Coordinates of C-alpha atoms and ligand atoms in Angstrom, one line a residue:
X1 CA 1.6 7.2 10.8
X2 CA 4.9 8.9 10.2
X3 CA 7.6 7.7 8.3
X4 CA 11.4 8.0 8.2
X5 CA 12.3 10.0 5.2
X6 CA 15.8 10.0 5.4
X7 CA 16.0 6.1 5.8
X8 CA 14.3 6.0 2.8
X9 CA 16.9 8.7 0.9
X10 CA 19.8 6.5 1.5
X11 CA 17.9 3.3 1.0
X12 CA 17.2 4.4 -2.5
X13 CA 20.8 6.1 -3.0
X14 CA 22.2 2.9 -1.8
X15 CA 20.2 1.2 -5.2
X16 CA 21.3 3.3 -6.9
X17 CA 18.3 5.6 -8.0
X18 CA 18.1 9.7 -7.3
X19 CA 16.1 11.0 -4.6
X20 CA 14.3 13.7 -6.5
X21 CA 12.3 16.1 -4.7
X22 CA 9.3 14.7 -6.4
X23 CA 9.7 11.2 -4.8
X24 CA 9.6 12.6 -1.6
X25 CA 6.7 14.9 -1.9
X26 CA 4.7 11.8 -3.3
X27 CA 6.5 9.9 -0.8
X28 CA 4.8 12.7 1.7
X29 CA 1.5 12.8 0.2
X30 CA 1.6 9.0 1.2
X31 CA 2.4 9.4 4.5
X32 CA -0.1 12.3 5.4
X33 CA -3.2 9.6 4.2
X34 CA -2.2 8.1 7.4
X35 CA -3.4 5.4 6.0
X36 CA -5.1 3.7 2.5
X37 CA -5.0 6.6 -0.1
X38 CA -5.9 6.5 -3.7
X39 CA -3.5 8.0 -6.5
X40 CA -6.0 10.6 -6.7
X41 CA -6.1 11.8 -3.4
X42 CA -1.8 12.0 -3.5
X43 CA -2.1 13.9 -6.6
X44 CA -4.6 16.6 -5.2
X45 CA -2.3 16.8 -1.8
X46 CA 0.6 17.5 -4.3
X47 CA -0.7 19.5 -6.8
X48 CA -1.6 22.0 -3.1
X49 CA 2.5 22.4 -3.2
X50 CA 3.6 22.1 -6.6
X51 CA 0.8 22.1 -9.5
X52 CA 3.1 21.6 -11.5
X53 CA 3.2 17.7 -11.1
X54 CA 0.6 16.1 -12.9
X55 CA -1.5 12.4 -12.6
X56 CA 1.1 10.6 -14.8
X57 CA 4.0 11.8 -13.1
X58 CA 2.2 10.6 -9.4
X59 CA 1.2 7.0 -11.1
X60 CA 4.8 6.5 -12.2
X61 CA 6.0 7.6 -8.9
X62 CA 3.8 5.3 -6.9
X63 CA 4.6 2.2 -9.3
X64 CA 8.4 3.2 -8.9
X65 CA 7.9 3.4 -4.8
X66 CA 5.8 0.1 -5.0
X67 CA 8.2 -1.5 -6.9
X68 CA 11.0 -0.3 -4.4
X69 CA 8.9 -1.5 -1.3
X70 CA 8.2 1.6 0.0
X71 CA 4.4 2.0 -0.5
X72 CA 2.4 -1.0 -0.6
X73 CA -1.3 -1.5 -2.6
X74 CA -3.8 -3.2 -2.5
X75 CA -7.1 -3.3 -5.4
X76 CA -9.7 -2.9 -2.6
X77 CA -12.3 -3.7 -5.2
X78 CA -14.2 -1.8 -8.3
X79 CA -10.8 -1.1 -9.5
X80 CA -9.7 1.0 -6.9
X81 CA -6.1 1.2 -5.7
X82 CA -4.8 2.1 -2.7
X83 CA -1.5 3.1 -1.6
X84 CA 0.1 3.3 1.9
X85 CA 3.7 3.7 3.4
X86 CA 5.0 -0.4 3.7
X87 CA 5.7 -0.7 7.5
X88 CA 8.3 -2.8 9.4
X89 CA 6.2 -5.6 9.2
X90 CA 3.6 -7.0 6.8
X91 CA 0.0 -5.9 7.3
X92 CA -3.2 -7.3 5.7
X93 CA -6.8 -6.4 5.6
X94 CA -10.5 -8.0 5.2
X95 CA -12.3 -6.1 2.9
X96 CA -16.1 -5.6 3.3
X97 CA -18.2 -5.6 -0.6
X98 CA -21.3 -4.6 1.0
X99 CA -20.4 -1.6 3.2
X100 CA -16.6 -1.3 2.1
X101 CA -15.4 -1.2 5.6
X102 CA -11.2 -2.2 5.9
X103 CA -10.7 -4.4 8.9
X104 CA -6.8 -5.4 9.8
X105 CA -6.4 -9.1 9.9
X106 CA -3.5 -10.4 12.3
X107 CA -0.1 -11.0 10.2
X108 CA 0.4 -14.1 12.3
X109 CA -2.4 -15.6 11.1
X110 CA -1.6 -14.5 7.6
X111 CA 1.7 -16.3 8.1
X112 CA 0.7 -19.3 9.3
X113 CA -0.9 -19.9 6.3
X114 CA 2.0 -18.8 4.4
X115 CA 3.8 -21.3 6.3
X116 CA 1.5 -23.9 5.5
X117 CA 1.4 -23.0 1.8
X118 CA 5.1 -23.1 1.6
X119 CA 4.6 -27.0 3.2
X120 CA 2.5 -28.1 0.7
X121 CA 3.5 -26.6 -2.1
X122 CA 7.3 -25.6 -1.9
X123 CA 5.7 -22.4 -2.8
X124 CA 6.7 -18.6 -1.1
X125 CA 4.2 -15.8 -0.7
X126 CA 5.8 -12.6 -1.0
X127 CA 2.7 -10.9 -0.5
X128 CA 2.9 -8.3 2.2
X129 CA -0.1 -7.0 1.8
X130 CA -3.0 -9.0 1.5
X131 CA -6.7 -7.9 1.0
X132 CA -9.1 -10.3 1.6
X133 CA -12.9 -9.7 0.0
X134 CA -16.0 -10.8 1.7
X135 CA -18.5 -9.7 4.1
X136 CA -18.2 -8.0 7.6
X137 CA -20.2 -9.0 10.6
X138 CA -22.6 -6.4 10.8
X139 CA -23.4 -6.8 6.7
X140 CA -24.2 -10.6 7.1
X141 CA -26.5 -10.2 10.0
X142 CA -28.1 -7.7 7.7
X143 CA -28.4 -10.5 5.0
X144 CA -30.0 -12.9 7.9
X145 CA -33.4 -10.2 8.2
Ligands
ZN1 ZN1 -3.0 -1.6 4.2
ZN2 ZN1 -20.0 -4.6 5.7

């Protein structure tokens, strides 16, 4: 997955905040996950470049990119957060407990039930990243022995 830094340098300019190089290596150390990645796993792909960042500074970054809608995350369970580059459009996963395998689940189907919710209860979901706990196929049949 890559992503398009310089959309992203004139998207935050245009708010108003400073593209600091820092941002954008975080912002990198995102996008190289190619996927999920934990703060941890940012930090250790930054601190390869410049060690001069530390934990703190890549926690406060990610909150500030997650706040800006750049990253998204997700608490895949146990605590653990995971961070990925937001897309053009909303993605969602189901989350295995047993085996911790990440399966995509279709956005339409995710908003359909947005659209229902929003029906029922003049409610709107601004989630665009849900994660959905449970158990996977292969884990249940395992139950069934
Ligand atoms: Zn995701
Ligand atoms: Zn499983």
């Amino acid at each position: 997955m890559s992503h398009q830094r310089w959309d992203f340098t004139s998207l935050l300019r245009k708010r108003g905040f400073r593209v600091t190089p820092q941002r954008l290596m975080i912002l990198d150390a995102v996008c190289e996950g190619g996927g999920h990645t934990t703060a941890e796993e940012v930090y250790h792909r930054v601190q390869a470049k410049s060690p001069f960042i530390n934990l703190a500074t890549v926690y406060r970054t990610l909150d500030f990119l997650h706040d800006q809608r750049l990253v998204v995350a997700a608490n895949v369970g146990s605590g653990r957060m995971v961070y990925e580059i937001a897309g053009d459009t909303p993605h969602h996963h189901l989350v295995c407990q047993d085996c911790g395998k990440i399966e995509a689940l279709a956005n339409e189907l995710v908003q359909g039930m947005y659209g229902e919710i929003k029906n029922r209860y003049f409610f709107t979901v601004n989630e665009d990243h849900l994660v959905m706990f449970g158990l996977c196929k292969s884990c249940q049949s395992e139950k069934e022995k």
